[in-house]
Amino acid sequence: MKSGYTGKPNEQLRQQRILRGWSLIRVANELRILCEQDHQTVAVNSSMIWKWEQGKHTPSSLYQDAFCRLYKLTADKLGFVDPSTLFPLNEMPDRQIDIASALPAMRERGTIEDIASEQLLLSSPATLVAWESEPKDMDKSRRRLLQYTPRLIGGTIVSSSSYDLLNASLLERLSRALAKPSSIDEATLLYLEHRTDSYWGDRHSAALASSDLLSYVLDHLQKVLVLLEGPLLPVIRTHLCSTLGKITLLVSELYFDMSEYAQAREFYKATVRSAQEANNPILEAVAWGRMSFTYTYSKNPQAALMCIQEARRLSSKGANSTIRAWLAAVEAEIWVNLGNTEACFQALHETDCVKYQMQPREECYWIHFDLSLLSGYKGVCFLRLYHPVEAQKALKEALELLDPNLMRRQPNLLTDLAGTYIQQNEIEQACEIAVQAATITAQIKSPTVLQRLISFRHELEPWKDTSYVKVLDQQYLKPLLTLKWVRGNI
């Protein structure tokens, strides 16, 4: 179908992408994957997505069907069909719809959530078959329909053949959700997403100490849990589970900042469960990647390696280049901690191969992986391999490229940079940079960052009697260790 200019932006289509925090590139890739699953070769790109959202063109029936499956919404909810032109099953005019013949194909390519909506079946181009020819027996048609759909509740079709795909707990929740329509509208979902994003921004910028921010985020988490425990339509529940996973991921990060690694690990596991229920393998991959840090800082690199390898396995299911580069960089640091130089350089090489595909719009706010952080990972790997010149170059580049809003990263980069000067016996310069790191650490109140700084101080032990180290100890490190937020966390 040749698509022309509609003259009106498709705000419904655009809103669904914004609600999920997806880029135009991400949507294009997802559509391409869906079409390829149906053995359809397409050449969709971000420019086409933008034109469809702006109303400059209308997607063909092939892409409309793919959008419906991607967002798990009906064609009318995505702005493709005027809702006034749709009819419920019992109010069809002189034509009938053979839904029964369409259900088996739908079940082959999706879960019960994909087909558990009467409106999806009525409006999806792939499943509508209008009977324009000779009259059919309506009672016979309904009997065929009921063979495939034994329950019809409030316009929602539930196939008994799909029950075995869900465990008992999920079935019970789904039954409650279908008992009455969801009371959560899109504005509420959008608000919850924006509130979550805002808290993540506060964490990255160190607007509040992690211990202070934690109480606000836990309160936000409880509010989402209350909504999630109520009766919800499957699509709303999936969206809320995804939001819940992003919140629990943030809670994990805050506990990690506070050096409470065991507690952080439990919330990372909760994120994994939420991501699985939301069918979000990318969020699950990020959770496993983040969980590896709790083992790295607990001096258990083997467990960290198992986490990152699971993360990389999951990332193969559609993760963008930014996430794949981040996971490769994390694995490189783990390999160097295990003493495997060859594997470390192999992972860094994979990162270099992917970094040229990285695009800022693809970046996930929960990792904020950019060229600065990439250089930081390279720097710490070279530092631990005792290549101080290469490490110093990479870490200086990381600091030059660092986004000022990501203040939490700065003391770690400075501490690693100071370590390169120790390896070159330039103790005065090492201590000067460590002073900068200690000053910022006092501002962001992070025990985990302070722990890294104390590890650096152990390397200065041979020079403990020099004036440079004494100043660092007496004027900066010892006062830090007496602060309330440090006690019991170091």
Coordinates of C-alpha atoms in Angstrom, one line a residue:
M1 CA 0.0 0.0 0.0
K2 CA 1.5 3.3 -1.0
S3 CA 1.3 5.6 2.0
G4 CA 0.6 9.3 1.6
Y5 CA 0.7 12.4 3.7
T6 CA -2.0 12.4 6.4
G7 CA -1.5 16.0 7.6
K8 CA -1.9 15.1 11.2
P9 CA 0.8 13.7 13.6
N10 CA 0.0 10.3 15.0
E11 CA 0.4 11.2 18.7
Q12 CA -0.9 7.8 19.9
L13 CA 1.9 6.0 18.0
R14 CA 4.6 8.4 19.2
Q15 CA 3.3 8.3 22.8
Q16 CA 3.8 4.5 23.1
R17 CA 7.4 4.9 22.1
I18 CA 8.0 7.7 24.6
L19 CA 6.2 5.7 27.4
R20 CA 8.8 3.0 26.9
G21 CA 11.7 5.3 26.7
W22 CA 12.7 3.9 23.3
S23 CA 14.6 5.6 20.5
L24 CA 13.5 5.7 16.9
I25 CA 16.3 3.3 16.1
R26 CA 15.2 0.9 18.8
V27 CA 11.6 0.8 17.4
A28 CA 12.9 0.3 13.8
N29 CA 15.1 -2.6 15.0
E30 CA 12.2 -4.2 16.9
L31 CA 9.9 -4.0 13.9
R32 CA 12.5 -5.5 11.7
I33 CA 12.9 -8.5 14.0
L34 CA 9.1 -9.0 14.2
C35 CA 8.8 -9.0 10.4
E36 CA 11.7 -11.3 10.0
Q37 CA 10.0 -13.8 12.4
D38 CA 7.2 -13.9 9.8
H39 CA 9.7 -14.4 7.0
Q40 CA 9.2 -10.9 5.8
T41 CA 12.3 -9.0 4.6
V42 CA 11.9 -5.3 5.3
A43 CA 14.1 -2.2 5.3
V44 CA 12.5 -0.1 8.0
N45 CA 14.7 2.6 9.6
S46 CA 14.4 5.4 12.1
S47 CA 13.5 8.0 9.4
M48 CA 10.4 5.9 8.5
I49 CA 9.3 5.7 12.1
W50 CA 9.7 9.5 12.5
K51 CA 7.6 10.1 9.4
W52 CA 4.8 7.7 10.6
E53 CA 4.7 9.5 14.0
Q54 CA 4.6 12.9 12.3
G55 CA 1.8 11.9 10.0
K56 CA 3.9 12.5 6.9
H57 CA 3.2 8.9 5.8
T58 CA 0.9 6.1 7.0
P59 CA 2.5 2.6 7.6
S60 CA 1.3 -0.2 5.4
S61 CA -0.8 -3.1 6.8
L62 CA 2.4 -5.1 7.3
Y63 CA 3.9 -2.5 9.6
Q64 CA 0.6 -1.7 11.3
D65 CA 0.4 -5.4 12.3
A66 CA 4.0 -5.3 13.5
F67 CA 3.3 -2.2 15.6
C68 CA 0.3 -3.9 17.2
R69 CA 2.4 -6.9 18.2
L70 CA 5.3 -4.7 19.4
Y71 CA 3.2 -2.5 21.6
K72 CA 0.6 -5.1 22.4
L73 CA -2.2 -2.6 21.6
T74 CA -5.0 -2.5 19.0
A75 CA -4.8 -0.7 15.7
D76 CA -7.3 1.9 16.9
K77 CA -5.2 2.6 20.1
L78 CA -2.2 3.3 17.9
G79 CA -4.0 5.7 15.7
F80 CA -4.3 3.5 12.6
V81 CA -8.0 2.9 12.7
D82 CA -10.9 5.2 13.6
P83 CA -12.5 3.4 16.7
S84 CA -16.0 4.4 15.5
T85 CA -15.6 2.0 12.5
L86 CA -15.1 -1.0 14.8
F87 CA -18.0 -3.3 15.9
P88 CA -18.2 -5.7 18.8
L89 CA -18.9 -9.4 18.0
N90 CA -22.6 -9.2 18.7
E91 CA -23.2 -6.0 16.7
M92 CA -21.6 -6.9 13.4
P93 CA -23.6 -5.8 10.3
D94 CA -24.3 -8.0 7.4
R95 CA -20.7 -9.3 7.3
Q96 CA -19.0 -11.7 9.8
I97 CA -15.4 -12.3 10.9
D98 CA -13.8 -15.7 11.0
I99 CA -11.8 -15.2 14.2
A100 CA -11.5 -18.9 14.8
S101 CA -9.3 -19.4 11.7
A102 CA -7.0 -16.6 12.8
L103 CA -6.4 -17.7 16.4
P104 CA -4.1 -20.7 15.7
A105 CA -1.7 -18.5 13.7
M106 CA -1.8 -15.9 16.5
R107 CA -1.0 -18.5 19.1
E108 CA 2.0 -19.7 17.1
R109 CA 3.7 -16.3 17.2
G110 CA 2.7 -14.9 20.6
T111 CA 1.7 -15.6 24.2
I112 CA -1.8 -15.3 25.6
E113 CA -1.2 -11.6 26.3
D114 CA -0.8 -11.1 22.6
I115 CA -4.2 -12.5 21.7
A116 CA -6.2 -11.8 24.9
S117 CA -8.1 -8.8 23.5
E118 CA -11.2 -8.9 21.3
Q119 CA -10.3 -5.5 19.9
L120 CA -6.9 -6.7 18.8
L121 CA -8.5 -9.5 16.8
L122 CA -11.1 -7.2 15.4
S123 CA -8.7 -4.5 14.3
S124 CA -5.4 -6.2 13.4
P125 CA -4.9 -6.4 9.6
A126 CA -3.3 -9.9 10.0
T127 CA -6.4 -11.4 11.6
L128 CA -9.4 -9.8 10.0
V129 CA -11.2 -11.8 7.3
A130 CA -14.4 -10.1 6.2
W131 CA -17.2 -12.3 4.8
E132 CA -18.4 -10.3 1.8
S133 CA -19.8 -13.2 -0.2
E134 CA -22.7 -15.6 0.6
P135 CA -24.3 -15.4 4.0
K136 CA -22.9 -17.7 6.7
D137 CA -24.6 -19.4 9.7
M138 CA -23.9 -17.0 12.6
D139 CA -24.6 -19.7 15.2
K140 CA -22.1 -22.1 13.5
S141 CA -19.5 -19.3 13.4
R142 CA -20.0 -18.6 17.1
R143 CA -19.6 -22.4 17.9
R144 CA -16.3 -22.4 16.0
L145 CA -15.2 -19.3 17.9
L146 CA -16.0 -20.9 21.3
Q147 CA -14.0 -23.9 20.4
Y148 CA -10.9 -21.8 20.6
T149 CA -12.0 -19.2 23.1
P150 CA -14.0 -20.8 25.9
R151 CA -14.1 -17.6 28.0
L152 CA -15.2 -14.1 26.9
I153 CA -15.0 -11.6 29.7
G154 CA -15.5 -7.9 29.2
G155 CA -14.3 -8.1 25.6
T156 CA -11.2 -10.2 26.5
I157 CA -10.6 -13.6 24.9
V158 CA -8.7 -16.2 26.9
S159 CA -7.6 -19.4 25.2
S160 CA -7.6 -22.5 27.4
S161 CA -4.9 -24.0 25.3
S162 CA -2.5 -21.3 26.5
Y163 CA -3.1 -21.9 30.2
D164 CA -0.2 -24.3 30.4
L165 CA 2.2 -21.5 29.4
L166 CA 1.6 -19.7 32.6
N167 CA 2.3 -20.8 36.1
A168 CA -0.4 -20.9 38.7
S169 CA 0.6 -17.6 40.3
L170 CA 0.5 -15.8 37.0
L171 CA -2.9 -17.4 36.1
E172 CA -4.4 -16.2 39.4
R173 CA -3.2 -12.7 38.8
L174 CA -4.4 -12.7 35.3
S175 CA -7.8 -13.9 36.4
R176 CA -8.1 -11.0 38.9
A177 CA -6.8 -8.5 36.3
L178 CA -9.5 -9.5 33.8
A179 CA -12.3 -9.3 36.4
K180 CA -12.7 -5.6 35.7
P181 CA -11.0 -3.0 33.5
S182 CA -7.8 -1.4 34.6
S183 CA -8.1 1.8 36.6
I184 CA -4.7 3.1 35.5
D185 CA -4.6 5.3 32.5
E186 CA -1.7 6.3 30.2
A187 CA -1.1 9.6 32.0
T188 CA -0.5 7.7 35.3
L189 CA 1.9 5.3 33.6
L190 CA 3.8 8.2 32.0
Y191 CA 4.0 9.9 35.4
L192 CA 5.5 6.8 37.0
E193 CA 8.0 6.5 34.3
H194 CA 9.0 10.2 34.6
R195 CA 9.2 9.9 38.4
T196 CA 11.5 6.9 38.0
D197 CA 13.7 8.7 35.5
S198 CA 13.9 11.7 37.8
Y199 CA 15.2 9.6 40.7
W200 CA 17.8 8.0 38.4
G201 CA 18.9 11.5 37.5
D202 CA 19.2 12.4 41.1
R203 CA 21.4 9.3 41.7
H204 CA 23.7 10.0 38.8
S205 CA 24.2 13.7 39.7
A206 CA 24.5 13.0 43.4
A207 CA 21.9 15.6 44.1
L208 CA 21.3 13.6 47.4
A209 CA 23.4 11.1 49.2
S210 CA 22.3 7.6 48.3
S211 CA 21.2 6.9 51.9
D212 CA 18.9 10.0 51.7
L213 CA 17.6 9.3 48.2
L214 CA 16.8 5.6 49.2
S215 CA 13.8 6.5 51.3
Y216 CA 12.2 8.5 48.5
V217 CA 12.7 5.7 46.0
L218 CA 11.4 3.0 48.4
D219 CA 8.3 5.1 48.9
H220 CA 7.9 5.3 45.1
L221 CA 8.4 1.5 44.9
Q222 CA 5.6 0.9 47.4
K223 CA 3.2 3.0 45.4
V224 CA 3.9 1.0 42.3
L225 CA 3.5 -2.2 44.2
V226 CA 0.0 -1.1 45.4
L227 CA -1.0 -0.5 41.8
L228 CA 0.5 -3.8 40.7
E229 CA -1.4 -5.8 43.3
G230 CA -4.8 -4.5 42.0
P231 CA -6.8 -5.7 39.0
L232 CA -5.0 -4.8 35.8
L233 CA -5.3 -5.6 32.1
P234 CA -2.4 -7.7 30.9
V235 CA -0.8 -4.9 28.9
I236 CA -0.9 -2.5 31.8
R237 CA 0.5 -5.2 34.1
T238 CA 3.4 -5.8 31.7
H239 CA 4.2 -2.1 31.6
L240 CA 4.1 -1.8 35.4
C241 CA 6.3 -4.8 35.8
S242 CA 8.9 -3.1 33.5
T243 CA 8.6 0.1 35.5
L244 CA 8.9 -1.9 38.8
G245 CA 12.1 -3.5 37.5
K246 CA 13.7 -0.1 36.7
I247 CA 12.8 1.1 40.3
T248 CA 14.2 -2.0 42.0
L249 CA 17.3 -1.7 39.8
L250 CA 17.8 1.9 41.2
V251 CA 17.2 0.6 44.8
S252 CA 20.0 -1.9 44.1
E253 CA 22.3 0.8 42.9
L254 CA 21.6 2.9 46.0
Y255 CA 22.4 0.0 48.3
F256 CA 25.5 -0.7 46.3
D257 CA 26.6 2.9 46.8
M258 CA 26.2 2.4 50.5
S259 CA 28.4 -0.8 50.3
E260 CA 25.5 -3.0 51.4
Y261 CA 26.3 -5.5 48.7
A262 CA 24.1 -8.4 50.0
Q263 CA 21.0 -6.2 50.1
A264 CA 21.8 -4.8 46.7
R265 CA 22.1 -8.3 45.3
E266 CA 18.6 -9.2 46.6
F267 CA 17.1 -6.2 44.8
Y268 CA 19.0 -7.1 41.6
K269 CA 17.4 -10.5 41.8
A270 CA 14.0 -8.8 42.2
T271 CA 14.8 -6.8 39.1
V272 CA 15.6 -10.0 37.2
R273 CA 12.2 -11.4 38.2
S274 CA 10.3 -8.2 37.2
A275 CA 12.1 -8.1 33.9
Q276 CA 11.2 -11.7 33.2
E277 CA 7.5 -11.1 33.9
A278 CA 7.6 -8.0 31.7
N279 CA 9.3 -10.0 28.9
N280 CA 12.1 -7.4 29.0
P281 CA 15.4 -9.4 28.4
I282 CA 17.4 -6.1 28.0
L283 CA 16.5 -4.9 31.5
E284 CA 17.3 -8.4 32.8
A285 CA 20.7 -8.3 31.1
V286 CA 21.4 -4.9 32.7
A287 CA 20.4 -6.3 36.2
W288 CA 22.8 -9.2 35.8
G289 CA 25.6 -6.8 34.6
R290 CA 25.0 -4.6 37.6
M291 CA 24.9 -7.5 40.0
S292 CA 28.4 -8.5 38.9
F293 CA 29.7 -5.3 40.7
T294 CA 28.5 -6.6 44.0
Y295 CA 30.7 -9.6 43.6
T296 CA 33.7 -7.6 42.2
Y297 CA 33.7 -5.3 45.3
S298 CA 33.3 -8.4 47.5
K299 CA 36.4 -9.9 46.0
N300 CA 34.6 -12.7 44.3
P301 CA 35.5 -12.3 40.6
Q302 CA 34.4 -15.8 39.6
A303 CA 30.8 -15.1 40.7
A304 CA 31.1 -11.7 38.9
L305 CA 32.1 -13.5 35.8
M306 CA 29.1 -15.8 35.9
C307 CA 26.8 -12.8 36.2
I308 CA 28.3 -10.9 33.3
Q309 CA 28.2 -14.0 31.0
E310 CA 24.5 -14.4 31.7
A311 CA 24.1 -10.7 31.0
R312 CA 25.8 -11.0 27.7
R313 CA 23.7 -14.0 26.7
L314 CA 20.6 -12.1 27.3
S315 CA 21.9 -9.0 25.5
S316 CA 21.9 -11.1 22.3
K317 CA 18.1 -10.9 22.3
G318 CA 18.0 -7.4 20.8
A319 CA 20.2 -5.2 23.0
N320 CA 21.5 -2.1 21.3
S321 CA 25.1 -1.4 20.7
T322 CA 25.5 0.8 23.7
I323 CA 24.5 -2.0 26.2
R324 CA 26.6 -4.6 24.4
A325 CA 29.6 -2.3 24.6
W326 CA 29.1 -1.7 28.3
L327 CA 28.8 -5.4 29.1
A328 CA 32.0 -6.2 27.1
A329 CA 33.8 -3.4 29.0
V330 CA 32.6 -4.8 32.4
E331 CA 33.7 -8.3 31.4
A332 CA 37.1 -6.9 30.5
E333 CA 37.6 -5.6 34.0
I334 CA 36.5 -8.9 35.5
W335 CA 38.9 -10.9 33.4
V336 CA 41.8 -8.6 34.5
N337 CA 40.8 -9.3 38.1
L338 CA 41.0 -13.0 37.4
G339 CA 44.5 -12.5 35.9
N340 CA 43.4 -13.5 32.4
T341 CA 45.1 -10.9 30.2
E342 CA 44.2 -12.5 26.9
A343 CA 40.5 -12.6 27.7
C344 CA 40.6 -9.0 29.0
F345 CA 42.1 -7.7 25.7
Q346 CA 39.6 -9.8 23.8
A347 CA 36.7 -8.2 25.6
L348 CA 38.2 -4.7 25.1
H349 CA 38.5 -5.5 21.4
E350 CA 34.8 -6.4 21.3
T351 CA 34.0 -3.1 22.9
D352 CA 36.1 -1.2 20.4
C353 CA 34.3 -3.0 17.5
V354 CA 30.9 -1.9 18.9
K355 CA 31.7 1.6 20.1
Y356 CA 31.5 3.0 16.6
Q357 CA 27.9 1.9 16.4
M358 CA 27.0 3.6 19.7
Q359 CA 24.5 6.5 19.4
P360 CA 23.6 8.8 22.3
R361 CA 19.9 8.3 21.7
E362 CA 20.2 4.6 22.3
E363 CA 21.8 5.1 25.7
C364 CA 19.9 3.7 28.6
Y365 CA 19.7 6.0 31.6
W366 CA 20.3 3.2 34.0
I367 CA 23.9 2.6 32.6
H368 CA 24.8 6.0 31.1
F369 CA 27.5 4.2 29.1
D370 CA 29.4 6.7 26.9
L371 CA 32.9 7.2 25.5
S372 CA 34.0 8.6 28.9
L373 CA 33.0 5.5 30.8
L374 CA 34.5 3.3 28.0
S375 CA 37.9 5.1 28.4
G376 CA 37.5 4.6 32.2
Y377 CA 37.2 0.9 31.8
K378 CA 40.2 0.8 29.6
G379 CA 42.2 2.9 32.1
V380 CA 41.4 0.6 35.0
C381 CA 42.3 -2.5 33.0
F382 CA 45.7 -1.0 31.9
L383 CA 46.3 0.1 35.5
R384 CA 45.8 -3.4 36.9
L385 CA 48.0 -4.8 34.1
Y386 CA 50.7 -2.4 35.2
H387 CA 50.7 -0.3 32.0
P388 CA 50.7 3.1 33.7
V389 CA 51.3 5.2 30.6
E390 CA 48.4 3.7 28.6
A391 CA 46.2 3.8 31.7
Q392 CA 47.0 7.4 32.4
K393 CA 46.2 8.4 28.8
A394 CA 42.8 6.6 28.9
L395 CA 41.8 7.9 32.3
K396 CA 42.7 11.5 31.4
E397 CA 40.5 11.1 28.3
A398 CA 37.7 9.7 30.4
L399 CA 37.8 12.8 32.7
E400 CA 37.9 15.2 29.7
L401 CA 34.8 13.5 28.2
L402 CA 32.9 13.2 31.5
D403 CA 29.5 14.7 31.5
P404 CA 29.4 17.3 34.4
N405 CA 26.0 15.9 35.4
L406 CA 27.5 12.5 36.2
M407 CA 29.4 13.7 39.3
R408 CA 29.4 10.3 40.9
R409 CA 31.9 8.9 38.4
Q410 CA 34.5 11.6 38.9
P411 CA 36.2 10.4 42.2
N412 CA 36.6 6.8 40.9
L413 CA 38.3 8.1 37.7
L414 CA 40.5 10.4 39.8
T415 CA 41.5 7.6 42.2
D416 CA 42.4 5.3 39.3
L417 CA 44.4 8.1 37.7
A418 CA 46.2 8.7 41.0
G419 CA 47.1 5.0 40.9
T420 CA 48.9 5.4 37.6
Y421 CA 51.3 8.0 39.2
I422 CA 52.1 5.6 42.1
Q423 CA 53.2 3.0 39.5
Q424 CA 55.6 5.7 38.1
N425 CA 56.8 6.7 41.6
E426 CA 55.3 10.2 41.3
I427 CA 53.9 10.3 44.8
E428 CA 53.3 14.0 45.1
Q429 CA 51.2 14.0 41.9
A430 CA 49.3 10.9 43.1
C431 CA 48.5 12.5 46.4
E432 CA 47.3 15.7 44.8
I433 CA 44.8 13.9 42.6
A434 CA 43.7 11.7 45.6
V435 CA 42.9 14.9 47.5
Q436 CA 40.5 15.9 44.7
A437 CA 38.9 12.5 44.8
A438 CA 38.5 12.7 48.6
T439 CA 36.9 16.1 48.4
I440 CA 34.3 14.9 45.9
T441 CA 33.7 11.7 47.9
A442 CA 32.8 13.9 50.9
Q443 CA 30.2 15.7 48.8
I444 CA 28.5 12.6 47.4
K445 CA 28.7 10.6 50.6
S446 CA 29.4 7.2 49.0
P447 CA 30.9 4.5 51.1
T448 CA 31.6 2.4 48.0
V449 CA 33.6 5.2 46.4
L450 CA 35.5 5.8 49.7
Q451 CA 36.3 2.1 49.9
R452 CA 38.0 2.4 46.5
L453 CA 40.0 5.4 47.8
I454 CA 41.1 3.5 50.9
S455 CA 42.3 0.6 48.7
F456 CA 44.4 3.2 46.8
R457 CA 45.8 4.5 50.1
H458 CA 47.1 1.0 50.9
E459 CA 49.3 1.2 47.8
L460 CA 50.9 4.4 49.3
E461 CA 52.1 2.5 52.5
P462 CA 55.7 2.5 51.4
W463 CA 55.6 6.3 51.3
K464 CA 53.6 6.8 54.5
D465 CA 56.2 9.0 56.1
T466 CA 56.4 11.5 53.3
S467 CA 54.7 14.9 53.7
Y468 CA 52.4 14.3 50.8
V469 CA 50.9 11.1 52.3
K470 CA 50.7 12.7 55.8
V471 CA 48.6 15.6 54.4
L472 CA 46.3 13.2 52.6
D473 CA 45.8 11.2 55.7
Q474 CA 45.5 13.9 58.3
Q475 CA 43.5 16.5 56.4
Y476 CA 41.3 14.4 54.2
L477 CA 41.0 10.7 54.8
K478 CA 40.9 10.6 58.6
P479 CA 38.2 13.3 58.8
L480 CA 36.2 11.3 56.2
L481 CA 36.3 8.1 58.2
T482 CA 34.7 9.9 61.2
L483 CA 31.6 11.0 59.4
K484 CA 28.3 9.5 60.2
W485 CA 27.5 8.1 56.8
V486 CA 30.8 6.1 56.8
R487 CA 30.4 4.3 60.1
G488 CA 29.7 0.6 59.8
N489 CA 29.9 0.7 56.0
I490 CA 33.7 0.5 55.5

